Amino acid sequence: MKAPVSLWFTAGCLLIAPAAFALNKGNAGPEEVTLKFKLPPAPVLSPEEALKTFKLEKGFRIELVASEPMIQSPVAISFDDQGRLFVVEMRGYMNDVEGAGEKDPSGRVSLLEDTRGTGRMDKVTAFADGLVMPRSVLAVNGGALIGESPHLFFCKDTKGTGVADVRTVVASDYGTRGGQPEHMANTPTWAMDNRIWSAGYGTSFRLTAGTWQKGAGLGRGQYGLCQDDVGRLYYNYNSDLLRTDLLPAGAFARNPLLRNVTSINSRVVTDQAVFPIHPTPGVNRGYDASTLRPDGTLAKATATCGAVVYRGDLFGAAYRGNAFIPEPAANVVKRIVLTEKDGVVTGTAAVAGQEFLASTDERFRPVQVVNGPDGAIYIVDMYRGIIQHQGFLTHYLVANIKDRKLEQPVNLGRIWRIVPEQATKVAAVKVPAATAARVELLRHPSGWVRDTAQRLLVESGDAAAVPAVRQVLRTPGAAQALARLHALWTLEGLNALDADALRVALKDADPQVRAAGVRLATPELLPDLIAMTAEPEVIVQAHLAIRLGAASAPEADVALAKLLVAHGQNTLVREGALTGMRGKETAIAKLVAAQATAKNTAAAGYVVEALATLVSQAGKVGPMEDMLNLAASLDDRAMCLAVVRGLDRGGREVKAKPTKGAAAGKVAKLLWLPAVPPAMAKLTASLTDKEGVAALAGVNERVMWVGKPGAPKPPMVAPLTTAQVAAFERGRTIYNGLCAGCHQPHGYGLDGLAPPLVDSEWVLGKPDVVARIVMHGMGGPVKVGGRTWDLSMPPMAQLNDEEVAAVVTYVRREWEHTASPVDAKFVQGLREQYGARAAWSADELRPPVSAKK
């Protein structure tokens, strides 16, 4: 029997006794909480009543598109080319504070239609029913991709009934069954590059001749994904309003050592403030003094999700390219003005201290905003009291939920549309079937229309479209730049790009079209790329650096060195080049150092330090010695110091931004050389100033060889048995499907989301520690590699003993780790010892020194 919640008043505040509902006990906050802002229960409003609670930016109006009982608990939507709307209904989500019903096949994807042309949906069909916690949908290829973890299905209606009669499994690692929905793969999005990307998922897809081909994925973002007019992907995290990849994610997948870079996962908005128009005490950390303002309103974002970059033609030029970001805990939708300079996108609030849309209704829960085929924006409103998953509930939030009766009802939901106030009837664009008409729509002012026309042309594979698309590519004028960009990618999707079309793009007046041309250039155009090293625009320079760095040709390396010597101080250019540097870091560093002069020493120094950092991070003996020899051979002291400083920094847990002086932080891992490197003596003699001595001391601290005074014994590593190798491989599969979205395939984690596993003391220490974290989760602040992370690691309760043992063995032996493996019997013993407990804290797993006395 569950303990009831006891309430009593004292000193004007409502106190709540310890409750048995907060399931994230490892990080659930204080058990006895005070409700400082005593509010009455939030009434359940009809859509008509809810309309009266909205405060909308002047010049706009909000309209109802669909509501209960037509839809229930909507979390995601996607329009098809005829304006029909797929709606994901997660009806099993949080039916009470204990998450009852999550395993039931109560979810569905409905297909909504406006058959009367009124702008309001009047027909609904259960397109796919009987789903367990579905969470995403994408209209594509005459059907829809549907995310029902662990599967991503392609579903299609072939009989014209509106009900899917074909269901094909596209992926079986699209999240896991059970667990926290907000940390699962979601929001498949067909992007400008003709690939389907998803938030929080390490794989992308490309539809080729009816086959779903896999490629490197995004692996970033928490819930929601969109793109802007030039194809940059945008996503966010619950307390981080907006991030983007300034350069293509696929390029950075080539070099996993490029962690904590700024060209991907780039923070767009630094000010995370939100401005509700009523007290919002019902947030998960409301007990913390910094969470709520004195008036009871949420101070900073805590539930951000489902953002969109507005690309319609209805709102006017001032709104085009703005980001609209839902924050359901604050009952608001923010508007952020995005600005680009030298390829870097930043965002600021459109109106200081005021949101684009806000409601006084606590049950208004905007979870996604999308561009519509009519140029309007559509808002998915889950409309409910509880939005926090039970795995993360705090005692404080449970107390608020119970006090204001927010558990029920859970079967409501609305979709709203925002249009200009003066707009009369707003008609949606239905994309015609004729190829010529679709090609013409590549010129349309609406991004949704252009995207859809491009997708349909690529899906069709119709070669008859190619001549007309090539004509669009050759259309002059700044007003047609986006049309040319879509034409270029449409030709790529139709496998119709030739040298002539690419050369047209490389000479385009618009830098984004030139950058795309560089990105798509075939090997035969390498001379054309080399000839572009004097390119003035940063975004084109960065794409040139990516392509030249990936080319396997001496002349490309020379051209890249020239580009880096001129522009290496620019982060995008430097990081773009580093994506293709695996295995040739020292060779490029030699070329760059050879071109260093008094005028370009700063740029060259940035580059050689970054290259040396990569070598040190890789931890391979041969390249490390090569880089030491390069440093010893350089007469230019600044270049020599840059190399040594990079070697020092690369072996430590520090940020990637180049710094002066010795790197801070503990040495990550000793590197054993076969003998004393001859370069060390020469470097010791030449780097005699304070900065040089400190940097070289850092390298010397890491580099070991047999016989070195003070060196420990070399490690002895027992090889894995046949059974352990099998467990290791099984662990690799589990890790890639379950863990890589946060900790990344390379194990270095993701800034702001998950700490690194590579060389982590939590992974390589006592084997029971990492096993207990996997089984039970971990909450609260934890120090990893000298850096404190204040995050929650959810329990992997869905894994059995063999699976836990496999994934623990994998992380303890991958990435050149040499820690001991574990087996299922070891894990079983831990389960028997600790039971089904709540998440661990860092102190519980590794008690502080004072606790050991």
PDB file of C-alpha atoms in Angstrom, residues 291-502:
ATOM      1  CA  THR A 291      14.716  27.992 -10.260  1.00  0.00           C
ATOM      2  CA  LEU A 292      11.806  30.365  -9.579  1.00  0.00           C
ATOM      3  CA  ARG A 293      11.707  34.128  -9.393  1.00  0.00           C
ATOM      4  CA  PRO A 294      10.232  35.830  -6.314  1.00  0.00           C
ATOM      5  CA  ASP A 295       6.896  36.046  -8.157  1.00  0.00           C
ATOM      6  CA  GLY A 296       6.841  32.288  -8.661  1.00  0.00           C
ATOM      7  CA  THR A 297       7.623  32.269 -12.390  1.00  0.00           C
ATOM      8  CA  LEU A 298      10.204  29.951 -13.923  1.00  0.00           C
ATOM      9  CA  ALA A 299      13.469  31.856 -14.408  1.00  0.00           C
ATOM     10  CA  LYS A 300      15.248  29.700 -16.987  1.00  0.00           C
ATOM     11  CA  ALA A 301      14.302  27.006 -19.457  1.00  0.00           C
ATOM     12  CA  THR A 302      13.958  23.530 -18.031  1.00  0.00           C
ATOM     13  CA  ALA A 303      11.783  21.656 -20.555  1.00  0.00           C
ATOM     14  CA  THR A 304      12.778  23.073 -23.945  1.00  0.00           C
ATOM     15  CA  CYS A 305      11.907  20.889 -26.934  1.00  0.00           C
ATOM     16  CA  GLY A 306      10.542  20.791 -30.499  1.00  0.00           C
ATOM     17  CA  ALA A 307      11.919  24.059 -31.922  1.00  0.00           C
ATOM     18  CA  VAL A 308      11.453  25.258 -35.501  1.00  0.00           C
ATOM     19  CA  VAL A 309      13.178  27.834 -37.670  1.00  0.00           C
ATOM     20  CA  TYR A 310      10.424  29.764 -39.419  1.00  0.00           C
ATOM     21  CA  ARG A 311      10.734  29.412 -43.186  1.00  0.00           C
ATOM     22  CA  GLY A 312       7.265  30.398 -44.331  1.00  0.00           C
ATOM     23  CA  ASP A 313       6.087  33.214 -46.569  1.00  0.00           C
ATOM     24  CA  LEU A 314       3.159  34.404 -44.456  1.00  0.00           C
ATOM     25  CA  PHE A 315       4.655  36.316 -41.521  1.00  0.00           C
ATOM     26  CA  GLY A 316       6.886  38.774 -43.364  1.00  0.00           C
ATOM     27  CA  ALA A 317      10.618  39.331 -43.694  1.00  0.00           C
ATOM     28  CA  ALA A 318      11.173  40.300 -40.042  1.00  0.00           C
ATOM     29  CA  TYR A 319      10.135  36.813 -38.926  1.00  0.00           C
ATOM     30  CA  ARG A 320      11.803  34.719 -41.595  1.00  0.00           C
ATOM     31  CA  GLY A 321      14.649  32.732 -40.120  1.00  0.00           C
ATOM     32  CA  ASN A 322      13.458  33.306 -36.540  1.00  0.00           C
ATOM     33  CA  ALA A 323      13.418  30.326 -34.191  1.00  0.00           C
ATOM     34  CA  PHE A 324      10.197  29.494 -32.354  1.00  0.00           C
ATOM     35  CA  ILE A 325      10.902  27.388 -29.268  1.00  0.00           C
ATOM     36  CA  PRO A 326       8.337  25.739 -26.966  1.00  0.00           C
ATOM     37  CA  GLU A 327       8.918  25.620 -23.218  1.00  0.00           C
ATOM     38  CA  PRO A 328       6.018  23.571 -21.828  1.00  0.00           C
ATOM     39  CA  ALA A 329       7.014  23.951 -18.164  1.00  0.00           C
ATOM     40  CA  ALA A 330       6.660  27.712 -18.579  1.00  0.00           C
ATOM     41  CA  ASN A 331       3.578  27.451 -20.830  1.00  0.00           C
ATOM     42  CA  VAL A 332       5.267  29.630 -23.473  1.00  0.00           C
ATOM     43  CA  VAL A 333       6.665  29.665 -26.978  1.00  0.00           C
ATOM     44  CA  LYS A 334       9.740  31.865 -27.404  1.00  0.00           C
ATOM     45  CA  ARG A 335      10.740  33.796 -30.507  1.00  0.00           C
ATOM     46  CA  ILE A 336      14.477  34.090 -31.110  1.00  0.00           C
ATOM     47  CA  VAL A 337      16.025  36.268 -33.821  1.00  0.00           C
ATOM     48  CA  LEU A 338      18.909  34.432 -35.471  1.00  0.00           C
ATOM     49  CA  THR A 339      21.906  36.261 -36.899  1.00  0.00           C
ATOM     50  CA  GLU A 340      24.761  34.816 -38.935  1.00  0.00           C
ATOM     51  CA  LYS A 341      28.252  36.298 -39.141  1.00  0.00           C
ATOM     52  CA  ASP A 342      31.195  34.489 -40.716  1.00  0.00           C
ATOM     53  CA  GLY A 343      29.281  31.224 -40.640  1.00  0.00           C
ATOM     54  CA  VAL A 344      28.447  31.435 -36.916  1.00  0.00           C
ATOM     55  CA  VAL A 345      24.777  31.657 -35.888  1.00  0.00           C
ATOM     56  CA  THR A 346      23.737  33.435 -32.702  1.00  0.00           C
ATOM     57  CA  GLY A 347      20.299  34.177 -31.325  1.00  0.00           C
ATOM     58  CA  THR A 348      18.678  36.731 -29.056  1.00  0.00           C
ATOM     59  CA  ALA A 349      15.148  37.160 -27.759  1.00  0.00           C
ATOM     60  CA  ALA A 350      12.942  39.061 -30.192  1.00  0.00           C
ATOM     61  CA  VAL A 351      11.431  41.125 -27.372  1.00  0.00           C
ATOM     62  CA  ALA A 352      13.254  41.453 -24.056  1.00  0.00           C
ATOM     63  CA  GLY A 353      11.302  40.044 -21.133  1.00  0.00           C
ATOM     64  CA  GLN A 354       8.352  38.923 -23.237  1.00  0.00           C
ATOM     65  CA  GLU A 355       7.437  35.726 -25.082  1.00  0.00           C
ATOM     66  CA  PHE A 356       5.867  35.353 -28.506  1.00  0.00           C
ATOM     67  CA  LEU A 357       3.075  33.216 -27.021  1.00  0.00           C
ATOM     68  CA  ALA A 358       2.238  32.665 -23.359  1.00  0.00           C
ATOM     69  CA  SER A 359      -0.712  31.239 -21.477  1.00  0.00           C
ATOM     70  CA  THR A 360      -2.062  31.472 -17.956  1.00  0.00           C
ATOM     71  CA  ASP A 361      -3.284  27.886 -18.305  1.00  0.00           C
ATOM     72  CA  GLU A 362      -0.875  25.527 -16.525  1.00  0.00           C
ATOM     73  CA  ARG A 363      -2.085  22.665 -18.705  1.00  0.00           C
ATOM     74  CA  PHE A 364      -1.014  24.361 -21.953  1.00  0.00           C
ATOM     75  CA  ARG A 365       1.988  22.218 -22.891  1.00  0.00           C
ATOM     76  CA  PRO A 366       3.525  23.210 -26.232  1.00  0.00           C
ATOM     77  CA  VAL A 367       5.958  20.427 -27.168  1.00  0.00           C
ATOM     78  CA  GLN A 368       6.590  21.011 -30.883  1.00  0.00           C
ATOM     79  CA  VAL A 369       6.359  23.824 -33.421  1.00  0.00           C
ATOM     80  CA  VAL A 370       6.456  23.132 -37.165  1.00  0.00           C
ATOM     81  CA  ASN A 371       6.221  25.048 -40.419  1.00  0.00           C
ATOM     82  CA  GLY A 372       2.961  24.400 -42.240  1.00  0.00           C
ATOM     83  CA  PRO A 373       2.241  24.127 -45.968  1.00  0.00           C
ATOM     84  CA  ASP A 374       0.274  27.385 -45.723  1.00  0.00           C
ATOM     85  CA  GLY A 375       3.155  29.462 -44.329  1.00  0.00           C
ATOM     86  CA  ALA A 376       1.753  29.434 -40.794  1.00  0.00           C
ATOM     87  CA  ILE A 377       3.338  27.778 -37.765  1.00  0.00           C
ATOM     88  CA  TYR A 378       1.587  24.913 -35.994  1.00  0.00           C
ATOM     89  CA  ILE A 379       1.920  24.198 -32.279  1.00  0.00           C
ATOM     90  CA  VAL A 380       1.466  20.763 -30.743  1.00  0.00           C
ATOM     91  CA  ASP A 381      -0.146  21.158 -27.314  1.00  0.00           C
ATOM     92  CA  MET A 382      -0.060  17.967 -25.234  1.00  0.00           C
ATOM     93  CA  TYR A 383      -2.536  19.665 -22.851  1.00  0.00           C
ATOM     94  CA  ARG A 384      -2.097  17.921 -19.528  1.00  0.00           C
ATOM     95  CA  GLY A 385      -0.830  18.474 -16.018  1.00  0.00           C
ATOM     96  CA  ILE A 386       2.122  16.074 -15.865  1.00  0.00           C
ATOM     97  CA  ILE A 387       4.904  16.381 -18.420  1.00  0.00           C
ATOM     98  CA  GLN A 388       7.890  15.148 -16.373  1.00  0.00           C
ATOM     99  CA  HIS A 389       8.599  11.442 -16.767  1.00  0.00           C
ATOM    100  CA  GLN A 390       8.363   9.386 -13.589  1.00  0.00           C
ATOM    101  CA  GLY A 391      12.043   8.446 -13.818  1.00  0.00           C
ATOM    102  CA  PHE A 392      12.984  12.064 -13.062  1.00  0.00           C
ATOM    103  CA  LEU A 393      10.219  13.197 -10.713  1.00  0.00           C
ATOM    104  CA  THR A 394      11.222  15.002  -7.533  1.00  0.00           C
ATOM    105  CA  HIS A 395       9.334  14.988  -4.260  1.00  0.00           C
ATOM    106  CA  TYR A 396       8.676  18.692  -4.793  1.00  0.00           C
ATOM    107  CA  LEU A 397       7.044  18.225  -8.180  1.00  0.00           C
ATOM    108  CA  VAL A 398       4.947  15.288  -6.984  1.00  0.00           C
ATOM    109  CA  ALA A 399       3.692  17.479  -4.135  1.00  0.00           C
ATOM    110  CA  ASN A 400       2.658  20.174  -6.613  1.00  0.00           C
ATOM    111  CA  ILE A 401       0.961  17.648  -8.874  1.00  0.00           C
ATOM    112  CA  LYS A 402      -1.034  16.185  -5.997  1.00  0.00           C
ATOM    113  CA  ASP A 403      -1.878  19.529  -4.462  1.00  0.00           C
ATOM    114  CA  ARG A 404      -3.269  21.013  -7.667  1.00  0.00           C
ATOM    115  CA  LYS A 405      -4.798  17.773  -8.990  1.00  0.00           C
ATOM    116  CA  LEU A 406      -2.702  17.743 -12.162  1.00  0.00           C
ATOM    117  CA  GLU A 407      -2.644  13.956 -12.716  1.00  0.00           C
ATOM    118  CA  GLN A 408      -5.929  13.889 -14.581  1.00  0.00           C
ATOM    119  CA  PRO A 409      -7.214  14.096 -17.226  1.00  0.00           C
ATOM    120  CA  VAL A 410      -4.595  12.748 -19.631  1.00  0.00           C
ATOM    121  CA  ASN A 411      -6.657  12.166 -22.768  1.00  0.00           C
ATOM    122  CA  LEU A 412      -6.743  15.719 -24.096  1.00  0.00           C
ATOM    123  CA  GLY A 413      -4.620  17.556 -26.649  1.00  0.00           C
ATOM    124  CA  ARG A 414      -4.755  20.357 -29.193  1.00  0.00           C
ATOM    125  CA  ILE A 415      -3.018  21.580 -32.312  1.00  0.00           C
ATOM    126  CA  TRP A 416      -2.955  25.336 -32.786  1.00  0.00           C
ATOM    127  CA  ARG A 417      -2.082  27.476 -35.766  1.00  0.00           C
ATOM    128  CA  ILE A 418      -0.685  31.007 -35.683  1.00  0.00           C
ATOM    129  CA  VAL A 419      -1.325  33.361 -38.588  1.00  0.00           C
ATOM    130  CA  PRO A 420      -1.062  37.119 -39.121  1.00  0.00           C
ATOM    131  CA  GLU A 421      -3.982  38.968 -37.582  1.00  0.00           C
ATOM    132  CA  GLN A 422      -5.011  40.520 -40.878  1.00  0.00           C
ATOM    133  CA  ALA A 423      -4.966  37.216 -42.772  1.00  0.00           C
ATOM    134  CA  THR A 424      -8.352  36.036 -44.015  1.00  0.00           C
ATOM    135  CA  LYS A 425      -8.511  32.533 -45.442  1.00  0.00           C
ATOM    136  CA  VAL A 426      -5.065  30.934 -45.452  1.00  0.00           C
ATOM    137  CA  ALA A 427      -4.798  28.152 -48.022  1.00  0.00           C
ATOM    138  CA  ALA A 428      -2.301  25.315 -47.810  1.00  0.00           C
ATOM    139  CA  VAL A 429      -0.159  24.426 -50.809  1.00  0.00           C
ATOM    140  CA  LYS A 430      -0.815  20.964 -52.198  1.00  0.00           C
ATOM    141  CA  VAL A 431       2.164  19.786 -54.211  1.00  0.00           C
ATOM    142  CA  PRO A 432       1.076  18.629 -57.672  1.00  0.00           C
ATOM    143  CA  ALA A 433       2.035  15.288 -59.170  1.00  0.00           C
ATOM    144  CA  ALA A 434       3.398  16.737 -62.413  1.00  0.00           C
ATOM    145  CA  THR A 435       7.205  16.759 -62.505  1.00  0.00           C
ATOM    146  CA  ALA A 436       7.440  20.160 -64.205  1.00  0.00           C
ATOM    147  CA  ALA A 437       5.228  21.750 -61.568  1.00  0.00           C
ATOM    148  CA  ARG A 438       7.311  20.266 -58.782  1.00  0.00           C
ATOM    149  CA  VAL A 439      10.498  21.636 -60.313  1.00  0.00           C
ATOM    150  CA  GLU A 440       8.931  25.076 -60.466  1.00  0.00           C
ATOM    151  CA  LEU A 441       8.097  24.859 -56.756  1.00  0.00           C
ATOM    152  CA  LEU A 442      11.836  24.811 -55.992  1.00  0.00           C
ATOM    153  CA  ARG A 443      11.507  28.576 -56.507  1.00  0.00           C
ATOM    154  CA  HIS A 444       8.626  28.943 -54.016  1.00  0.00           C
ATOM    155  CA  PRO A 445       9.130  31.474 -51.189  1.00  0.00           C
ATOM    156  CA  SER A 446       8.072  28.906 -48.564  1.00  0.00           C
ATOM    157  CA  GLY A 447      10.772  26.619 -47.231  1.00  0.00           C
ATOM    158  CA  TRP A 448       8.224  23.879 -46.512  1.00  0.00           C
ATOM    159  CA  VAL A 449       7.108  23.906 -50.135  1.00  0.00           C
ATOM    160  CA  ARG A 450      10.672  23.880 -51.492  1.00  0.00           C
ATOM    161  CA  ASP A 451      11.663  21.051 -49.141  1.00  0.00           C
ATOM    162  CA  THR A 452       8.640  18.986 -50.115  1.00  0.00           C
ATOM    163  CA  ALA A 453       9.117  19.561 -53.838  1.00  0.00           C
ATOM    164  CA  GLN A 454      12.774  18.537 -53.556  1.00  0.00           C
ATOM    165  CA  ARG A 455      11.899  15.433 -51.542  1.00  0.00           C
ATOM    166  CA  LEU A 456       9.206  14.324 -53.999  1.00  0.00           C
ATOM    167  CA  LEU A 457      11.503  14.813 -56.985  1.00  0.00           C
ATOM    168  CA  VAL A 458      14.259  12.819 -55.304  1.00  0.00           C
ATOM    169  CA  GLU A 459      11.866  10.078 -54.217  1.00  0.00           C
ATOM    170  CA  SER A 460      10.517   9.780 -57.749  1.00  0.00           C
ATOM    171  CA  GLY A 461      13.959   9.314 -59.306  1.00  0.00           C
ATOM    172  CA  ASP A 462      12.457  10.868 -62.433  1.00  0.00           C
ATOM    173  CA  ALA A 463      15.291  11.601 -64.871  1.00  0.00           C
ATOM    174  CA  ALA A 464      12.895  13.744 -66.902  1.00  0.00           C
ATOM    175  CA  ALA A 465      13.188  16.399 -64.186  1.00  0.00           C
ATOM    176  CA  VAL A 466      16.935  16.862 -64.636  1.00  0.00           C
ATOM    177  CA  PRO A 467      17.016  19.382 -67.531  1.00  0.00           C
ATOM    178  CA  ALA A 468      14.516  21.691 -65.817  1.00  0.00           C
ATOM    179  CA  VAL A 469      16.325  21.431 -62.474  1.00  0.00           C
ATOM    180  CA  ARG A 470      19.588  22.355 -64.199  1.00  0.00           C
ATOM    181  CA  GLN A 471      17.866  25.444 -65.553  1.00  0.00           C
ATOM    182  CA  VAL A 472      16.887  26.448 -62.030  1.00  0.00           C
ATOM    183  CA  LEU A 473      20.532  26.048 -60.993  1.00  0.00           C
ATOM    184  CA  ARG A 474      21.541  28.533 -63.693  1.00  0.00           C
ATOM    185  CA  THR A 475      18.904  31.131 -62.772  1.00  0.00           C
ATOM    186  CA  PRO A 476      20.789  34.327 -61.807  1.00  0.00           C
ATOM    187  CA  GLY A 477      19.991  36.795 -59.057  1.00  0.00           C
ATOM    188  CA  ALA A 478      20.156  36.940 -55.270  1.00  0.00           C
ATOM    189  CA  ALA A 479      16.408  36.323 -55.021  1.00  0.00           C
ATOM    190  CA  GLN A 480      16.869  32.902 -56.616  1.00  0.00           C
ATOM    191  CA  ALA A 481      19.809  31.776 -54.446  1.00  0.00           C
ATOM    192  CA  LEU A 482      17.687  29.411 -52.354  1.00  0.00           C
ATOM    193  CA  ALA A 483      16.126  27.962 -55.498  1.00  0.00           C
ATOM    194  CA  ARG A 484      19.620  27.312 -56.869  1.00  0.00           C
ATOM    195  CA  LEU A 485      20.619  25.664 -53.602  1.00  0.00           C
ATOM    196  CA  HIS A 486      17.624  23.325 -53.719  1.00  0.00           C
ATOM    197  CA  ALA A 487      18.270  22.615 -57.395  1.00  0.00           C
ATOM    198  CA  LEU A 488      21.839  21.590 -56.630  1.00  0.00           C
ATOM    199  CA  TRP A 489      20.758  19.155 -53.914  1.00  0.00           C
ATOM    200  CA  THR A 490      17.888  17.876 -56.057  1.00  0.00           C
ATOM    201  CA  LEU A 491      20.387  16.972 -58.766  1.00  0.00           C
ATOM    202  CA  GLU A 492      22.486  15.246 -56.122  1.00  0.00           C
ATOM    203  CA  GLY A 493      19.462  13.253 -54.976  1.00  0.00           C
ATOM    204  CA  LEU A 494      18.686  12.267 -58.566  1.00  0.00           C
ATOM    205  CA  ASN A 495      22.320  11.185 -59.115  1.00  0.00           C
ATOM    206  CA  ALA A 496      22.462  13.765 -61.891  1.00  0.00           C
ATOM    207  CA  LEU A 497      25.273  16.008 -60.708  1.00  0.00           C
ATOM    208  CA  ASP A 498      27.939  16.403 -63.373  1.00  0.00           C
ATOM    209  CA  ALA A 499      31.102  18.478 -63.574  1.00  0.00           C
ATOM    210  CA  ASP A 500      29.367  21.291 -65.455  1.00  0.00           C
ATOM    211  CA  ALA A 501      26.643  21.689 -62.817  1.00  0.00           C
ATOM    212  CA  LEU A 502      29.183  21.575 -60.010  1.00  0.00           C
TER     213      LEU A 502
END
